[in-house]
Amino acid sequence: MQPTEESLQAPKKLPEENSALVLFVLIALLLALFAASFAWGRYPISLGQLFRVIEAKITGVPSGLPAAMESVVFNIRMPRIFAALLIGSALSVAGSTYQGLFRNPMVSSDILGASSGAGFGAAAAILLSLGLTGIQVSSFICSLAAVVLTLLVGSIVERDGRSSGLSLVLTGMVVSTLFSSFIAISKYVADPEEKLPAITFWLMGGLSSVGARDLRIALIPMAIGFVPILLLRWKLNVLSFGDEEARALGLETSRLRIFLIVCSTLLTAASVSISGMIGWVGLIVPHLARMLVGPNYSILLPVSALLGGLFLLIVDNVARCAFAVEVPIGILTSIIGAPFFVYLLVKGKKGWT
Amino acid sequence: MDMKLSLDNVACGYPGKTILENLSLEVTTGEILCILGPNGVGKTTLFKTLLGFLNLHAGRITLDGENVQGWSRKRLAFTIGYVPQAHIPPFPFSVLDVVLMGRTARIGFLDSPKKHDREIAARALETLGIAHLSRRVYTEISGGEQQMVLIARALTQEPRFLVMDEPTAHLDFGNQVRVLQKVRQLAALGIGIVMTSHVPNHAFLCSSRVILIQRHGIFKTGTAEEIITEENMRETYGVNVRLSAVLNESGTEIKACIPLLVQNPLEDQGLLAAC
């Protein structure tokens, strides 16, 4: 090919060439915010006091600080901070994966119906008093059912081969609505004294009630979902070029696709089952990550995970510290997410960058 | 060593609908086979079958006599590379990343491309004369450049055969010629090429063998000279053509197929009679 004048111009710097810097800054920010999040809050703790509490815990020598302080640090703030990090990462990694699998930058767990599916699964489990593990299993099954339903209906809608991407989004919304009505039914039949408040509170989405035990239980499915996606991240690049090309390049696409859908749905369901529905994270964060380091999943996935944790930790700090009353975190992410989606729609006409 | 890709009495089509039957042909590495025919006769069906995207209805496809049915995608990718028509992927990958995707079958299941793979990708970009594009964004380069990038990607698979879907579609005249030039160069390097085309002249230019698919599953195979005749073109496309020949600078004869338009355009539509 003859180099044209344009193609010979020094190419502008590719986003992925900033990866090392981006990773360094993200990790530094994450560490700083991680420490600061222990200190911020209604019960003020200075960084000095924080270190003394931690030192006392490690060495076993009493710190001389009030016992309440230790309890705030280890029993209240620590599980919550870890929950924000884990759930933010899990939802973002699931979102990035779905976007590559469906070659559609506008999908995420919430848009494909995975979140409302998980929500219904959890509501039903609460209704049946199934306990924590029951909630997890039930939300995973319903979440997977919702995604499969979206894909099935989506493929029927796009049967003639015209794939606009928008039909998958619309189908996902239909399925989400369907599962939302199932949630409404569970609330309607729930015992108003006990079960109904539990379901309602849980659905609002929040990290305030996440305890260390919830985290330990959710960590296993999250790891089972996350590790294979991370290991297969190069294959996600190839899958985003479509089935035929990926097959010609040597991938057994259908098996790989199903496996990756199960992994991302597991991540979503594990998150939803401990924190309720926190929307939009899985849509926003992958885009921010792509702006920072480009679309190559080799670097996009780790950056999505870090950025997702950072994002949700920031939002959760705002949710618990910025106002006189704590704001449910799901409401905050929606307020950020809705305009962001509009921005994507406008920008999408000019190509996804 | 030469390798032979053969189709033996193949019937192909979509589930429940056979489109082509009793098709036999052979391509050896270093050869170019051009699939010609009007829209909708099964060109796409044929090459999708060749790539294993569609199941055979009958017959078999062999590589050096070994039936490829049941080969894994990975093993098939070692031998056959696919060059699709240039299209826009959903994400703005860099040209180097797109080319590196050709290494997928050659690296471990959980691996990402390493330095060695980058060197192979860089060499493929050089072979196609587009090394200067390596750090550009794939979605921002021209259609001709994208087609070259996709050929480079297939080359990094290190295949023995390339299957190309209308490699010159949507390209301007200059880029069509440049792509054909590369196709010939790749054949000279010992790669067997199967490509679909809408332009009979491309078969002459690549001095290739031709399979001409006509309506109702009829097809003819042979050299470009044997198949691209005035009669066959009329039968297949319903237009009149005249064959001509020019000499290139080294004195070799190059044939060309020139469509004949009706001399009085009004006559064509019966307008003259209406006046």
mmCIF file with all atom_site columns, N, CA, C and O in Angstrom, chain A residues 1 7 11-12 14 16-17 231 234-235 237-238 240-241 244-245 247-249 251-252 290 295-296 352, chain B residues 48 52-53 73 82 84 87 90-93 97 101 104-105 109-110 113 128-129 135-136 140 148 153 157:
data_model
loop_
_atom_site.group_PDB
_atom_site.id
_atom_site.type_symbol
_atom_site.label_atom_id
_atom_site.label_alt_id
_atom_site.label_comp_id
_atom_site.label_asym_id
_atom_site.label_entity_id
_atom_site.label_seq_id
_atom_site.pdbx_PDB_ins_code
_atom_site.Cartn_x
_atom_site.Cartn_y
_atom_site.Cartn_z
_atom_site.occupancy
_atom_site.B_iso_or_equiv
_atom_site.pdbx_formal_charge
_atom_site.auth_seq_id
_atom_site.auth_comp_id
_atom_site.auth_asym_id
_atom_site.auth_atom_id
_atom_site.pdbx_PDB_model_num
ATOM 1   N N  . MET A 1 1   ? 0.847   -1.198  0.000  1.00 0.00 ? 1   MET A N  1
ATOM 2   C CA . MET A 1 1   ? 0.000   0.000   0.000  1.00 0.00 ? 1   MET A CA 1
ATOM 3   C C  . MET A 1 1   ? 0.876   1.240   0.000  1.00 0.00 ? 1   MET A C  1
ATOM 4   O O  . MET A 1 1   ? 1.803   1.348   0.780  1.00 0.00 ? 1   MET A O  1
ATOM 5   N N  . SER A 1 7   ? -1.141  9.058   6.100  1.00 0.00 ? 7   SER A N  1
ATOM 6   C CA . SER A 1 7   ? -0.690  7.902   6.867  1.00 0.00 ? 7   SER A CA 1
ATOM 7   C C  . SER A 1 7   ? 0.765   8.041   7.287  1.00 0.00 ? 7   SER A C  1
ATOM 8   O O  . SER A 1 7   ? 1.240   7.341   8.157  1.00 0.00 ? 7   SER A O  1
ATOM 9   N N  . PRO A 1 11  ? 2.068   9.199   13.858 1.00 0.00 ? 11  PRO A N  1
ATOM 10  C CA . PRO A 1 11  ? 0.806   8.828   14.493 1.00 0.00 ? 11  PRO A CA 1
ATOM 11  C C  . PRO A 1 11  ? 0.726   9.412   15.896 1.00 0.00 ? 11  PRO A C  1
ATOM 12  O O  . PRO A 1 11  ? 1.744   9.505   16.587 1.00 0.00 ? 11  PRO A O  1
ATOM 13  N N  . LYS A 1 12  ? -0.475  9.827   16.260 1.00 0.00 ? 12  LYS A N  1
ATOM 14  C CA . LYS A 1 12  ? -0.620  10.332  17.616 1.00 0.00 ? 12  LYS A CA 1
ATOM 15  C C  . LYS A 1 12  ? -0.432  9.172   18.596 1.00 0.00 ? 12  LYS A C  1
ATOM 16  O O  . LYS A 1 12  ? -0.560  8.008   18.221 1.00 0.00 ? 12  LYS A O  1
ATOM 17  N N  . LEU A 1 14  ? -0.881  6.283   20.947 1.00 0.00 ? 14  LEU A N  1
ATOM 18  C CA . LEU A 1 14  ? -1.989  5.377   21.219 1.00 0.00 ? 14  LEU A CA 1
ATOM 19  C C  . LEU A 1 14  ? -2.252  5.348   22.720 1.00 0.00 ? 14  LEU A C  1
ATOM 20  O O  . LEU A 1 14  ? -1.305  5.399   23.515 1.00 0.00 ? 14  LEU A O  1
ATOM 21  N N  . GLU A 1 16  ? -2.921  2.939   24.625 1.00 0.00 ? 16  GLU A N  1
ATOM 22  C CA . GLU A 1 16  ? -2.315  1.815   25.349 1.00 0.00 ? 16  GLU A CA 1
ATOM 23  C C  . GLU A 1 16  ? -0.848  2.062   25.685 1.00 0.00 ? 16  GLU A C  1
ATOM 24  O O  . GLU A 1 16  ? -0.267  1.369   26.502 1.00 0.00 ? 16  GLU A O  1
ATOM 25  N N  . GLU A 1 17  ? -0.262  3.075   25.010 1.00 0.00 ? 17  GLU A N  1
ATOM 26  C CA . GLU A 1 17  ? 1.134   3.373   25.323 1.00 0.00 ? 17  GLU A CA 1
ATOM 27  C C  . GLU A 1 17  ? 1.288   4.101   26.667 1.00 0.00 ? 17  GLU A C  1
ATOM 28  O O  . GLU A 1 17  ? 2.389   4.326   27.148 1.00 0.00 ? 17  GLU A O  1
ATOM 29  N N  . LEU A 1 231 ? -7.572  -14.663 32.701 1.00 0.00 ? 231 LEU A N  1
ATOM 30  C CA . LEU A 1 231 ? -6.665  -15.534 31.955 1.00 0.00 ? 231 LEU A CA 1
ATOM 31  C C  . LEU A 1 231 ? -7.005  -15.568 30.464 1.00 0.00 ? 231 LEU A C  1
ATOM 32  O O  . LEU A 1 231 ? -6.134  -15.715 29.621 1.00 0.00 ? 231 LEU A O  1
ATOM 33  N N  . TRP A 1 234 ? -6.978  -12.207 26.278 1.00 0.00 ? 234 TRP A N  1
ATOM 34  C CA . TRP A 1 234 ? -6.601  -12.015 24.871 1.00 0.00 ? 234 TRP A CA 1
ATOM 35  C C  . TRP A 1 234 ? -7.707  -12.514 23.942 1.00 0.00 ? 234 TRP A C  1
ATOM 36  O O  . TRP A 1 234 ? -8.004  -11.919 22.913 1.00 0.00 ? 234 TRP A O  1
ATOM 37  N N  . LYS A 1 235 ? -8.349  -13.616 24.325 1.00 0.00 ? 235 LYS A N  1
ATOM 38  C CA . LYS A 1 235 ? -9.414  -14.190 23.499 1.00 0.00 ? 235 LYS A CA 1
ATOM 39  C C  . LYS A 1 235 ? -10.599 -13.229 23.363 1.00 0.00 ? 235 LYS A C  1
ATOM 40  O O  . LYS A 1 235 ? -11.299 -13.246 22.365 1.00 0.00 ? 235 LYS A O  1
ATOM 41  N N  . ASN A 1 237 ? -10.424 -10.053 22.948 1.00 0.00 ? 237 ASN A N  1
ATOM 42  C CA . ASN A 1 237 ? -10.120 -9.182  21.809 1.00 0.00 ? 237 ASN A CA 1
ATOM 43  C C  . ASN A 1 237 ? -10.601 -9.825  20.523 1.00 0.00 ? 237 ASN A C  1
ATOM 44  O O  . ASN A 1 237 ? -11.234 -9.195  19.682 1.00 0.00 ? 237 ASN A O  1
ATOM 45  N N  . VAL A 1 238 ? -10.268 -11.111 20.379 1.00 0.00 ? 238 VAL A N  1
ATOM 46  C CA . VAL A 1 238 ? -10.577 -11.811 19.142 1.00 0.00 ? 238 VAL A CA 1
ATOM 47  C C  . VAL A 1 238 ? -12.090 -11.972 18.987 1.00 0.00 ? 238 VAL A C  1
ATOM 48  O O  . VAL A 1 238 ? -12.651 -11.763 17.913 1.00 0.00 ? 238 VAL A O  1
ATOM 49  N N  . SER A 1 240 ? -14.335 -10.034 19.982 1.00 0.00 ? 240 SER A N  1
ATOM 50  C CA . SER A 1 240 ? -15.013 -8.782  19.666 1.00 0.00 ? 240 SER A CA 1
ATOM 51  C C  . SER A 1 240 ? -14.988 -8.493  18.166 1.00 0.00 ? 240 SER A C  1
ATOM 52  O O  . SER A 1 240 ? -15.595 -7.528  17.717 1.00 0.00 ? 240 SER A O  1
ATOM 53  N N  . PHE A 1 241 ? -14.305 -9.326  17.376 1.00 0.00 ? 241 PHE A N  1
ATOM 54  C CA . PHE A 1 241 ? -14.362 -9.175  15.926 1.00 0.00 ? 241 PHE A CA 1
ATOM 55  C C  . PHE A 1 241 ? -15.472 -10.021 15.306 1.00 0.00 ? 241 PHE A C  1
ATOM 56  O O  . PHE A 1 241 ? -15.613 -10.071 14.096 1.00 0.00 ? 241 PHE A O  1
ATOM 57  N N  . GLU A 1 244 ? -17.442 -15.443 13.106 1.00 0.00 ? 244 GLU A N  1
ATOM 58  C CA . GLU A 1 244 ? -16.772 -16.096 11.983 1.00 0.00 ? 244 GLU A CA 1
ATOM 59  C C  . GLU A 1 244 ? -15.284 -15.816 12.002 1.00 0.00 ? 244 GLU A C  1
ATOM 60  O O  . GLU A 1 244 ? -14.469 -16.721 11.816 1.00 0.00 ? 244 GLU A O  1
ATOM 61  N N  . GLU A 1 245 ? -14.919 -14.557 12.224 1.00 0.00 ? 245 GLU A N  1
ATOM 62  C CA . GLU A 1 245 ? -13.499 -14.237 12.228 1.00 0.00 ? 245 GLU A CA 1
ATOM 63  C C  . GLU A 1 245 ? -12.789 -14.937 13.375 1.00 0.00 ? 245 GLU A C  1
ATOM 64  O O  . GLU A 1 245 ? -11.690 -15.471 13.216 1.00 0.00 ? 245 GLU A O  1
ATOM 65  N N  . ARG A 1 247 ? -13.571 -17.697 14.770 1.00 0.00 ? 247 ARG A N  1
ATOM 66  C CA . ARG A 1 247 ? -13.433 -19.123 14.468 1.00 0.00 ? 247 ARG A CA 1
ATOM 67  C C  . ARG A 1 247 ? -12.306 -19.341 13.470 1.00 0.00 ? 247 ARG A C  1
ATOM 68  O O  . ARG A 1 247 ? -11.495 -20.244 13.621 1.00 0.00 ? 247 ARG A O  1
ATOM 69  N N  . ALA A 1 248 ? -12.256 -18.482 12.440 1.00 0.00 ? 248 ALA A N  1
ATOM 70  C CA . ALA A 1 248 ? -11.191 -18.631 11.455 1.00 0.00 ? 248 ALA A CA 1
ATOM 71  C C  . ALA A 1 248 ? -9.824  -18.404 12.096 1.00 0.00 ? 248 ALA A C  1
ATOM 72  O O  . ALA A 1 248 ? -8.818  -18.914 11.624 1.00 0.00 ? 248 ALA A O  1
ATOM 73  N N  . LEU A 1 249 ? -9.792  -17.613 13.174 1.00 0.00 ? 249 LEU A N  1
ATOM 74  C CA . LEU A 1 249 ? -8.520  -17.369 13.856 1.00 0.00 ? 249 LEU A CA 1
ATOM 75  C C  . LEU A 1 249 ? -8.191  -18.488 14.842 1.00 0.00 ? 249 LEU A C  1
ATOM 76  O O  . LEU A 1 249 ? -7.183  -18.432 15.530 1.00 0.00 ? 249 LEU A O  1
ATOM 77  N N  . LEU A 1 251 ? -10.528 -20.101 17.268 1.00 0.00 ? 251 LEU A N  1
ATOM 78  C CA . LEU A 1 251 ? -11.232 -20.257 18.550 1.00 0.00 ? 251 LEU A CA 1
ATOM 79  C C  . LEU A 1 251 ? -12.506 -21.081 18.375 1.00 0.00 ? 251 LEU A C  1
ATOM 80  O O  . LEU A 1 251 ? -13.202 -20.950 17.376 1.00 0.00 ? 251 LEU A O  1
ATOM 81  N N  . GLU A 1 252 ? -12.785 -21.919 19.367 1.00 0.00 ? 252 GLU A N  1
ATOM 82  C CA . GLU A 1 252 ? -14.073 -22.627 19.396 1.00 0.00 ? 252 GLU A CA 1
ATOM 83  C C  . GLU A 1 252 ? -15.040 -21.653 20.062 1.00 0.00 ? 252 GLU A C  1
ATOM 84  O O  . GLU A 1 252 ? -15.208 -21.663 21.278 1.00 0.00 ? 252 GLU A O  1
ATOM 85  N N  . ARG A 1 290 ? -11.389 2.369   28.795 1.00 0.00 ? 290 ARG A N  1
ATOM 86  C CA . ARG A 1 290 ? -11.016 2.350   27.383 1.00 0.00 ? 290 ARG A CA 1
ATOM 87  C C  . ARG A 1 290 ? -10.445 3.701   26.952 1.00 0.00 ? 290 ARG A C  1
ATOM 88  O O  . ARG A 1 290 ? -9.544  3.771   26.123 1.00 0.00 ? 290 ARG A O  1
ATOM 89  N N  . PRO A 1 295 ? -8.664  -0.253  23.781 1.00 0.00 ? 295 PRO A N  1
ATOM 90  C CA . PRO A 1 295 ? -9.592  -1.382  23.869 1.00 0.00 ? 295 PRO A CA 1
ATOM 91  C C  . PRO A 1 295 ? -8.940  -2.750  24.074 1.00 0.00 ? 295 PRO A C  1
ATOM 92  O O  . PRO A 1 295 ? -9.664  -3.731  24.207 1.00 0.00 ? 295 PRO A O  1
ATOM 93  N N  . ASN A 1 296 ? -7.616  -2.852  24.080 1.00 0.00 ? 296 ASN A N  1
ATOM 94  C CA . ASN A 1 296 ? -6.986  -4.170  24.190 1.00 0.00 ? 296 ASN A CA 1
ATOM 95  C C  . ASN A 1 296 ? -7.234  -4.754  25.585 1.00 0.00 ? 296 ASN A C  1
ATOM 96  O O  . ASN A 1 296 ? -6.781  -4.214  26.593 1.00 0.00 ? 296 ASN A O  1
ATOM 97  N N  . TRP A 1 352 ? -17.030 4.272   18.219 1.00 0.00 ? 352 TRP A N  1
ATOM 98  C CA . TRP A 1 352 ? -16.749 4.096   19.642 1.00 0.00 ? 352 TRP A CA 1
ATOM 99  C C  . TRP A 1 352 ? -15.278 4.287   19.928 1.00 0.00 ? 352 TRP A C  1
ATOM 100 O O  . TRP A 1 352 ? -14.464 3.558   19.426 1.00 0.00 ? 352 TRP A O  1
ATOM 101 N N  . LYS B 2 48  ? -17.775 -20.155 2.761  1.00 0.00 ? 48  LYS B N  1
ATOM 102 C CA . LYS B 2 48  ? -18.090 -20.419 4.173  1.00 0.00 ? 48  LYS B CA 1
ATOM 103 C C  . LYS B 2 48  ? -17.976 -21.907 4.488  1.00 0.00 ? 48  LYS B C  1
ATOM 104 O O  . LYS B 2 48  ? -17.609 -22.296 5.600  1.00 0.00 ? 48  LYS B O  1
ATOM 105 N N  . GLY B 2 52  ? -15.371 -23.986 6.997  1.00 0.00 ? 52  GLY B N  1
ATOM 106 C CA . GLY B 2 52  ? -15.978 -24.772 8.072  1.00 0.00 ? 52  GLY B CA 1
ATOM 107 C C  . GLY B 2 52  ? -17.049 -24.028 8.843  1.00 0.00 ? 52  GLY B C  1
ATOM 108 O O  . GLY B 2 52  ? -17.462 -24.474 9.911  1.00 0.00 ? 52  GLY B O  1
ATOM 109 N N  . PHE B 2 53  ? -17.510 -22.875 8.336  1.00 0.00 ? 53  PHE B N  1
ATOM 110 C CA . PHE B 2 53  ? -18.592 -22.167 9.027  1.00 0.00 ? 53  PHE B CA 1
ATOM 111 C C  . PHE B 2 53  ? -19.919 -22.866 8.772  1.00 0.00 ? 53  PHE B C  1
ATOM 112 O O  . PHE B 2 53  ? -20.856 -22.752 9.544  1.00 0.00 ? 53  PHE B O  1
ATOM 113 N N  . ARG B 2 73  ? -10.814 -26.109 15.467 1.00 0.00 ? 73  ARG B N  1
ATOM 114 C CA . ARG B 2 73  ? -10.663 -24.805 14.833 1.00 0.00 ? 73  ARG B CA 1
ATOM 115 C C  . ARG B 2 73  ? -9.197  -24.409 14.822 1.00 0.00 ? 73  ARG B C  1
ATOM 116 O O  . ARG B 2 73  ? -8.709  -23.783 13.896 1.00 0.00 ? 73  ARG B O  1
ATOM 117 N N  . TYR B 2 82  ? -8.319  -16.683 6.947  1.00 0.00 ? 82  TYR B N  1
ATOM 118 C CA . TYR B 2 82  ? -9.506  -16.062 6.366  1.00 0.00 ? 82  TYR B CA 1
ATOM 119 C C  . TYR B 2 82  ? -9.318  -14.553 6.328  1.00 0.00 ? 82  TYR B C  1
ATOM 120 O O  . TYR B 2 82  ? -8.967  -13.942 7.330  1.00 0.00 ? 82  TYR B O  1
ATOM 121 N N  . PRO B 2 84  ? -11.601 -11.490 5.730  1.00 0.00 ? 84  PRO B N  1
ATOM 122 C CA . PRO B 2 84  ? -12.964 -11.022 5.470  1.00 0.00 ? 84  PRO B CA 1
ATOM 123 C C  . PRO B 2 84  ? -12.923 -9.678  4.744  1.00 0.00 ? 84  PRO B C  1
ATOM 124 O O  . PRO B 2 84  ? -11.853 -9.113  4.555  1.00 0.00 ? 84  PRO B O  1
ATOM 125 N N  . HIS B 2 87  ? -14.325 -4.154  7.526  1.00 0.00 ? 87  HIS B N  1
ATOM 126 C CA . HIS B 2 87  ? -15.545 -3.752  8.205  1.00 0.00 ? 87  HIS B CA 1
ATOM 127 C C  . HIS B 2 87  ? -15.108 -2.999  9.444  1.00 0.00 ? 87  HIS B C  1
ATOM 128 O O  . HIS B 2 87  ? -13.925 -2.972  9.774  1.00 0.00 ? 87  HIS B O  1
ATOM 129 N N  . PRO B 2 90  ? -16.208 -2.974  16.704 1.00 0.00 ? 90  PRO B N  1
ATOM 130 C CA . PRO B 2 90  ? -16.830 -2.052  17.655 1.00 0.00 ? 90  PRO B CA 1
ATOM 131 C C  . PRO B 2 90  ? -15.826 -1.242  18.483 1.00 0.00 ? 90  PRO B C  1
ATOM 132 O O  . PRO B 2 90  ? -16.199 -0.248  19.065 1.00 0.00 ? 90  PRO B O  1
ATOM 133 N N  . PHE B 2 91  ? -14.589 -1.686  18.532 1.00 0.00 ? 91  PHE B N  1
ATOM 134 C CA . PHE B 2 91  ? -13.637 -0.971  19.387 1.00 0.00 ? 91  PHE B CA 1
ATOM 135 C C  . PHE B 2 91  ? -12.408 -0.524  18.584 1.00 0.00 ? 91  PHE B C  1
ATOM 136 O O  . PHE B 2 91  ? -11.986 -1.217  17.664 1.00 0.00 ? 91  PHE B O  1
ATOM 137 N N  . PRO B 2 92  ? -11.838 0.605   18.949 1.00 0.00 ? 92  PRO B N  1
ATOM 138 C CA . PRO B 2 92  ? -10.729 1.168   18.168 1.00 0.00 ? 92  PRO B CA 1
ATOM 139 C C  . PRO B 2 92  ? -9.377  0.532   18.472 1.00 0.00 ? 92  PRO B C  1
ATOM 140 O O  . PRO B 2 92  ? -8.506  1.167   19.068 1.00 0.00 ? 92  PRO B O  1
ATOM 141 N N  . PHE B 2 93  ? -9.182  -0.712  18.050 1.00 0.00 ? 93  PHE B N  1
ATOM 142 C CA . PHE B 2 93  ? -7.905  -1.383  18.268 1.00 0.00 ? 93  PHE B CA 1
ATOM 143 C C  . PHE B 2 93  ? -6.809  -0.734  17.419 1.00 0.00 ? 93  PHE B C  1
ATOM 144 O O  . PHE B 2 93  ? -7.086  -0.191  16.353 1.00 0.00 ? 93  PHE B O  1
ATOM 145 N N  . ASP B 2 97  ? -2.356  -4.450  17.100 1.00 0.00 ? 97  ASP B N  1
ATOM 146 C CA . ASP B 2 97  ? -3.180  -5.395  17.863 1.00 0.00 ? 97  ASP B CA 1
ATOM 147 C C  . ASP B 2 97  ? -4.038  -6.252  16.929 1.00 0.00 ? 97  ASP B C  1
ATOM 148 O O  . ASP B 2 97  ? -4.181  -7.456  17.133 1.00 0.00 ? 97  ASP B O  1
ATOM 149 N N  . MET B 2 101 ? -3.799  -10.466 16.393 1.00 0.00 ? 101 MET B N  1
ATOM 150 C CA . MET B 2 101 ? -4.876  -11.432 16.625 1.00 0.00 ? 101 MET B CA 1
ATOM 151 C C  . MET B 2 101 ? -4.708  -12.661 15.743 1.00 0.00 ? 101 MET B C  1
ATOM 152 O O  . MET B 2 101 ? -5.226  -13.737 16.039 1.00 0.00 ? 101 MET B O  1
ATOM 153 N N  . THR B 2 104 ? -3.507  -15.897 17.441 1.00 0.00 ? 104 THR B N  1
ATOM 154 C CA . THR B 2 104 ? -4.324  -16.570 18.447 1.00 0.00 ? 104 THR B CA 1
ATOM 155 C C  . THR B 2 104 ? -4.180  -18.090 18.447 1.00 0.00 ? 104 THR B C  1
ATOM 156 O O  . THR B 2 104 ? -4.026  -18.710 19.498 1.00 0.00 ? 104 THR B O  1
ATOM 157 N N  . ALA B 2 105 ? -4.217  -18.694 17.251 1.00 0.00 ? 105 ALA B N  1
ATOM 158 C CA . ALA B 2 105 ? -4.150  -20.160 17.207 1.00 0.00 ? 105 ALA B CA 1
ATOM 159 C C  . ALA B 2 105 ? -2.761  -20.666 17.567 1.00 0.00 ? 105 ALA B C  1
ATOM 160 O O  . ALA B 2 105 ? -2.596  -21.804 17.992 1.00 0.00 ? 105 ALA B O  1
ATOM 161 N N  . PHE B 2 109 ? -3.391  -21.530 25.140 1.00 0.00 ? 109 PHE B N  1
ATOM 162 C CA . PHE B 2 109 ? -4.789  -21.184 25.353 1.00 0.00 ? 109 PHE B CA 1
ATOM 163 C C  . PHE B 2 109 ? -4.951  -19.973 26.273 1.00 0.00 ? 109 PHE B C  1
ATOM 164 O O  . PHE B 2 109 ? -5.823  -19.140 26.081 1.00 0.00 ? 109 PHE B O  1
ATOM 165 N N  . LEU B 2 110 ? -4.102  -19.883 27.291 1.00 0.00 ? 110 LEU B N  1
ATOM 166 C CA . LEU B 2 110 ? -4.256  -18.787 28.249 1.00 0.00 ? 110 LEU B CA 1
ATOM 167 C C  . LEU B 2 110 ? -3.260  -17.661 27.997 1.00 0.00 ? 110 LEU B C  1
ATOM 168 O O  . LEU B 2 110 ? -3.184  -16.709 28.762 1.00 0.00 ? 110 LEU B O  1
ATOM 169 N N  . PRO B 2 113 ? -0.024  -12.630 23.156 1.00 0.00 ? 113 PRO B N  1
ATOM 170 C CA . PRO B 2 113 ? 1.133   -12.625 22.257 1.00 0.00 ? 113 PRO B CA 1
ATOM 171 C C  . PRO B 2 113 ? 2.395   -12.093 22.944 1.00 0.00 ? 113 PRO B C  1
ATOM 172 O O  . PRO B 2 113 ? 2.327   -11.179 23.760 1.00 0.00 ? 113 PRO B O  1
ATOM 173 N N  . LEU B 2 128 ? 3.421   -6.588  3.457  1.00 0.00 ? 128 LEU B N  1
ATOM 174 C CA . LEU B 2 128 ? 2.320   -5.922  2.764  1.00 0.00 ? 128 LEU B CA 1
ATOM 175 C C  . LEU B 2 128 ? 2.590   -4.435  2.562  1.00 0.00 ? 128 LEU B C  1
ATOM 176 O O  . LEU B 2 128 ? 1.748   -3.713  2.052  1.00 0.00 ? 128 LEU B O  1
ATOM 177 N N  . GLY B 2 129 ? 3.766   -3.981  2.984  1.00 0.00 ? 129 GLY B N  1
ATOM 178 C CA . GLY B 2 129 ? 4.127   -2.581  2.748  1.00 0.00 ? 129 GLY B CA 1
ATOM 179 C C  . GLY B 2 129 ? 3.350   -1.599  3.582  1.00 0.00 ? 129 GLY B C  1
ATOM 180 O O  . GLY B 2 129 ? 3.098   -0.469  3.172  1.00 0.00 ? 129 GLY B O  1
ATOM 181 N N  . ARG B 2 135 ? 1.250   1.745   14.267 1.00 0.00 ? 135 ARG B N  1
ATOM 182 C CA . ARG B 2 135 ? 0.785   2.413   15.480 1.00 0.00 ? 135 ARG B CA 1
ATOM 183 C C  . ARG B 2 135 ? -0.465  3.258   15.249 1.00 0.00 ? 135 ARG B C  1
ATOM 184 O O  . ARG B 2 135 ? -0.853  4.045   16.108 1.00 0.00 ? 135 ARG B O  1
ATOM 185 N N  . ARG B 2 136 ? -1.107  3.092   14.104 1.00 0.00 ? 136 ARG B N  1
ATOM 186 C CA . ARG B 2 136 ? -2.346  3.837   13.858 1.00 0.00 ? 136 ARG B CA 1
ATOM 187 C C  . ARG B 2 136 ? -3.531  3.069   14.436 1.00 0.00 ? 136 ARG B C  1
ATOM 188 O O  . ARG B 2 136 ? -3.427  1.886   14.760 1.00 0.00 ? 136 ARG B O  1
ATOM 189 N N  . GLU B 2 140 ? -9.497  4.170   12.047 1.00 0.00 ? 140 GLU B N  1
ATOM 190 C CA . GLU B 2 140 ? -9.286  5.500   11.467 1.00 0.00 ? 140 GLU B CA 1
ATOM 191 C C  . GLU B 2 140 ? -8.538  5.473   10.136 1.00 0.00 ? 140 GLU B C  1
ATOM 192 O O  . GLU B 2 140 ? -8.325  6.522   9.533  1.00 0.00 ? 140 GLU B O  1
ATOM 193 N N  . MET B 2 148 ? -5.568  -4.392  3.706  1.00 0.00 ? 148 MET B N  1
ATOM 194 C CA . MET B 2 148 ? -4.173  -4.847  3.826  1.00 0.00 ? 148 MET B CA 1
ATOM 195 C C  . MET B 2 148 ? -3.892  -5.358  5.242  1.00 0.00 ? 148 MET B C  1
ATOM 196 O O  . MET B 2 148 ? -3.186  -6.350  5.428  1.00 0.00 ? 148 MET B O  1
ATOM 197 N N  . ARG B 2 153 ? -3.075  -9.788  9.042  1.00 0.00 ? 153 ARG B N  1
ATOM 198 C CA . ARG B 2 153 ? -3.512  -10.587 10.187 1.00 0.00 ? 153 ARG B CA 1
ATOM 199 C C  . ARG B 2 153 ? -3.557  -12.067 9.814  1.00 0.00 ? 153 ARG B C  1
ATOM 200 O O  . ARG B 2 153 ? -3.066  -12.923 10.559 1.00 0.00 ? 153 ARG B O  1
ATOM 201 N N  . GLN B 2 157 ? -0.998  -15.909 10.936 1.00 0.00 ? 157 GLN B N  1
ATOM 202 C CA . GLN B 2 157 ? -1.404  -17.281 11.276 1.00 0.00 ? 157 GLN B CA 1
ATOM 203 C C  . GLN B 2 157 ? -0.418  -18.274 10.692 1.00 0.00 ? 157 GLN B C  1
ATOM 204 O O  . GLN B 2 157 ? -0.446  -19.443 11.047 1.00 0.00 ? 157 GLN B O  1
#
